[in-house]
Amino acid sequence: GAVVSQHPSRVICKSGTSVKIECRSLDFQATTMFWYRQFPKQSLMLMATSNEGSKATYEQGVEKDKFLINHASLTLSTLTVTSAHPEDSSFYICSARSRGVTDTQYFGPGTRLTVL
Amino acid sequence: RKEVEQDPGPFNVPEGATVAFNCTYSNSASQSFFWYRQDCRKEPKLLMSVYSSGNEDGRFTAQLNRASQYISLLIRDSKLSDSATYLCVVNRNSSASKIIFGSGTRLSIRP
């Protein structure tokens, strides 16, 4: 199946710093990428939908100035958590949908963010 | 009310047993339905899509009931490796392709 990578897989940072997470589709072009957040023992929550070459669409309650999304190419989307706080500690997962046919989304392996 | 609801479990069953999960969704305009499995601290992986006519993949059978707005997953002859969290996923609108995840049902298979 299609492969999506995320980098880094794990990051620990101090409160107030910014963290960038990359999501890449390795063997297909992703017109749309999605960013999710998952807290322990909870479901994945969609944060934003990112379309290549246009601004991301954020879900209600997600601050667009805090979670900056850039989808500059058909294979790369980045999520930057700005001025991170301990409550931003979570598992961040991206997914990518290939151009054309199916509704199937392929997930990256996730990034575990810990803010001290 | 959540848009997609699942029994969180945990379901603890012996190896070889048959186990079934249900999932209900509230938006009658939902277009596509899926079951994903998620292992601890890993990303979700697609298990199977759910078609109106029902579909089977080996030991796994998925069914959709649009009238009652639920989907089901049946696992026969369960294996230890089936232990995971099973996520019910609903595509709210195929053009926007926003998928909504249920909170998951935890399954634990014991020897």
Coordinates of C-alpha atoms in Angstrom, one line a residue:
Chain A
G1 CA 0.0 0.0 0.0
A2 CA 0.9 3.7 -0.1
V3 CA 3.5 4.9 2.3
V4 CA 3.4 8.1 4.3
S5 CA 6.3 9.1 6.5
Q6 CA 6.5 11.5 9.4
H7 CA 9.4 13.2 11.0
P8 CA 10.4 13.3 13.7
S9 CA 8.8 10.3 15.3
R10 CA 9.3 11.7 18.8
V11 CA 10.2 15.1 20.1
I12 CA 10.6 16.6 23.5
C13 CA 10.8 20.3 23.8
K14 CA 10.6 23.1 26.4
S15 CA 7.5 25.2 26.9
G16 CA 7.5 28.2 24.6
T17 CA 9.5 26.7 21.7
S18 CA 8.1 25.8 18.3
V19 CA 8.1 22.4 16.8
K20 CA 7.8 21.5 13.1
I21 CA 6.5 18.1 12.0
E22 CA 6.8 16.9 8.5
C23 CA 4.5 14.6 6.6
R24 CA 5.5 13.1 3.3
S25 CA 3.8 10.8 0.9
L26 CA 6.6 8.7 -0.4
D27 CA 5.2 6.9 -3.4
F28 CA 2.2 8.9 -4.5
Q29 CA 1.0 12.5 -4.9
A30 CA -1.2 13.7 -2.1
T31 CA -3.6 16.4 -3.1
T32 CA -5.0 16.4 0.4
M33 CA -3.4 15.8 3.7
F34 CA -5.0 15.7 7.1
W35 CA -3.6 16.4 10.5
Y36 CA -5.0 14.6 13.6
R37 CA -4.2 14.7 17.3
Q38 CA -4.8 11.9 19.6
F39 CA -4.7 12.1 23.4
P40 CA -4.2 9.0 25.5
K41 CA -7.1 6.6 25.3
Q42 CA -9.0 8.9 23.1
S43 CA -10.0 8.9 19.5
L44 CA -8.2 10.7 16.7
M45 CA -9.4 14.3 16.4
L46 CA -9.1 16.0 13.0
M47 CA -7.3 19.3 13.4
A48 CA -7.1 20.5 9.9
T49 CA -7.3 19.6 6.2
S50 CA -4.5 20.7 4.0
N51 CA -4.8 21.1 0.3
E52 CA -1.7 21.5 -1.9
G53 CA -1.2 25.1 -2.8
S54 CA -4.0 26.6 -0.7
K55 CA -4.7 27.5 2.9
A56 CA -5.5 24.8 5.3
T57 CA -9.1 24.4 6.6
Y58 CA -9.1 24.2 10.4
E59 CA -11.7 22.4 12.5
Q60 CA -13.7 24.3 15.1
G61 CA -11.6 25.0 18.2
V62 CA -8.2 24.6 16.5
E63 CA -6.2 27.8 16.6
K64 CA -4.8 28.4 13.1
D65 CA -2.1 30.8 14.5
K66 CA -0.9 28.2 16.9
F67 CA -0.9 25.2 14.5
L68 CA 0.6 26.4 11.3
I69 CA 0.1 24.2 8.3
N70 CA 2.0 24.4 5.0
H71 CA 1.3 22.1 2.1
A72 CA 3.8 23.4 -0.4
S73 CA 4.0 20.4 -2.7
L74 CA 2.1 17.3 -3.6
T75 CA 4.3 15.2 -1.3
L76 CA 4.9 17.3 1.7
S77 CA 2.9 19.0 4.4
T78 CA 4.2 20.5 7.6
L79 CA 2.6 21.2 10.9
T80 CA 4.3 23.7 13.2
V81 CA 3.2 23.9 16.8
T82 CA 4.1 27.4 17.8
S83 CA 4.9 28.4 21.4
A84 CA 4.2 24.9 22.6
H85 CA 2.8 24.3 26.0
P86 CA 2.5 21.2 28.1
E87 CA -1.2 20.8 27.1
D88 CA 0.0 20.5 23.5
S89 CA 1.7 17.2 24.4
S90 CA 0.0 14.6 22.3
F91 CA 0.3 12.1 19.4
Y92 CA 0.1 14.0 16.1
I93 CA -0.7 11.9 13.0
C94 CA -0.9 13.0 9.4
S95 CA -2.7 11.2 6.7
A96 CA -2.7 11.6 2.9
R97 CA -5.2 11.0 0.3
S98 CA -4.0 10.2 -3.2
R99 CA -5.1 12.1 -6.2
G100 CA -8.2 10.6 -8.0
V101 CA -10.2 7.7 -7.0
T102 CA -10.5 6.5 -3.5
D103 CA -11.5 7.9 -0.2
T104 CA -8.8 5.8 1.5
Q105 CA -6.4 7.7 3.6
Y106 CA -3.0 6.5 4.4
F107 CA -1.6 7.4 7.8
G108 CA 1.9 8.4 8.8
P109 CA 3.4 6.6 11.8
G110 CA 2.7 9.6 14.0
T111 CA 4.8 12.0 16.1
R112 CA 4.8 11.9 19.8
L113 CA 5.3 15.4 21.2
T114 CA 6.1 16.0 24.8
V115 CA 6.3 19.6 26.0
L116 CA 8.1 20.1 29.3
Chain B
R1 CA -24.1 13.0 21.0
K2 CA -21.0 12.0 19.1
E3 CA -21.2 11.6 15.4
V4 CA -19.7 8.1 15.5
E5 CA -20.2 6.0 18.6
Q6 CA -18.6 2.8 19.6
D7 CA -18.6 0.6 22.7
P8 CA -15.1 1.3 24.2
G9 CA -14.8 -2.2 25.6
P10 CA -12.5 -3.8 26.5
F11 CA -13.6 -7.0 25.0
N12 CA -11.6 -9.8 26.5
V13 CA -12.1 -13.1 24.7
P14 CA -10.3 -16.4 24.4
E15 CA -8.3 -17.3 21.3
G16 CA -10.5 -19.0 18.7
A17 CA -13.7 -17.1 19.8
T18 CA -15.9 -15.1 17.6
V19 CA -16.4 -11.5 18.5
A20 CA -18.5 -8.7 17.0
F21 CA -18.5 -4.9 17.4
N22 CA -21.1 -2.4 16.4
C23 CA -20.7 1.2 15.6
T24 CA -23.5 3.8 15.1
Y25 CA -23.3 7.0 13.2
S26 CA -25.6 10.0 13.3
N27 CA -25.3 11.7 10.0
S28 CA -27.6 9.9 7.5
A29 CA -25.7 11.5 4.6
S30 CA -22.5 9.7 5.4
Q31 CA -21.0 8.2 2.3
S32 CA -18.2 5.7 3.1
F33 CA -17.4 3.5 6.0
F34 CA -14.3 1.8 7.2
W35 CA -12.8 -0.3 10.0
Y36 CA -9.3 0.6 11.0
R37 CA -7.2 -1.1 13.7
Q38 CA -4.8 0.7 15.9
D39 CA -2.1 -0.9 17.9
C40 CA -0.9 0.8 21.1
R41 CA 1.1 3.9 20.3
K42 CA 1.0 3.3 16.6
E43 CA -0.9 4.9 13.7
P44 CA -4.3 3.4 12.5
K45 CA -4.1 1.0 9.7
L46 CA -7.0 0.3 7.3
L47 CA -8.5 -3.1 8.0
M48 CA -11.4 -3.0 5.5
S49 CA -13.9 -0.8 3.8
V50 CA -17.5 -1.5 4.5
Y51 CA -19.8 -1.9 1.5
S52 CA -23.6 -1.8 1.4
S53 CA -23.7 -5.4 0.4
G54 CA -21.4 -6.4 3.2
N55 CA -18.0 -7.8 2.6
E56 CA -15.7 -10.5 3.9
D57 CA -12.0 -10.7 4.1
G58 CA -10.8 -13.9 5.5
R59 CA -11.8 -14.1 9.2
F60 CA -13.3 -10.6 9.1
T61 CA -16.8 -9.7 8.0
A62 CA -18.1 -6.1 7.8
Q63 CA -21.7 -5.1 7.3
L64 CA -23.5 -1.8 6.9
N65 CA -27.1 -1.1 7.9
R66 CA -28.1 2.3 6.4
A67 CA -31.6 2.2 7.8
S68 CA -30.5 1.8 11.3
Q69 CA -27.2 3.7 10.7
Y70 CA -24.8 1.2 12.1
I71 CA -21.9 -0.8 10.8
S72 CA -20.5 -4.0 12.3
L73 CA -17.3 -6.0 12.3
L74 CA -17.2 -9.7 13.0
I75 CA -14.0 -11.5 13.7
R76 CA -14.0 -15.3 13.6
D77 CA -11.5 -17.7 15.0
S78 CA -9.7 -14.8 16.8
K79 CA -6.0 -14.9 17.1
L80 CA -3.7 -13.3 19.7
S81 CA -2.5 -10.9 17.0
D82 CA -6.0 -9.5 16.7
S83 CA -5.6 -7.7 20.0
A84 CA -5.8 -4.0 19.2
T85 CA -8.2 -1.1 19.2
Y86 CA -10.7 -1.2 16.3
L87 CA -11.8 2.2 15.0
C88 CA -15.0 2.7 13.2
V89 CA -14.5 5.4 10.6
V90 CA -17.2 7.3 8.7
N91 CA -16.7 9.6 5.7
R92 CA -19.1 12.4 6.2
N93 CA -19.0 13.8 2.7
S94 CA -17.1 12.2 -0.1
S95 CA -16.2 15.5 -1.9
A96 CA -14.7 17.0 1.3
S97 CA -13.5 13.7 2.3
K98 CA -13.5 14.4 6.0
I99 CA -13.4 11.2 8.0
I100 CA -14.7 11.0 11.5
F101 CA -13.2 8.4 13.9
G102 CA -15.1 6.6 16.6
S103 CA -13.3 6.4 19.9
G104 CA -12.5 2.8 19.3
T105 CA -13.2 -0.6 20.8
R106 CA -10.4 -2.3 22.6
L107 CA -10.1 -6.0 22.0
S108 CA -7.9 -8.3 24.0
I109 CA -7.5 -12.0 23.0
R110 CA -6.2 -14.3 25.7
P111 CA -4.5 -17.6 25.1

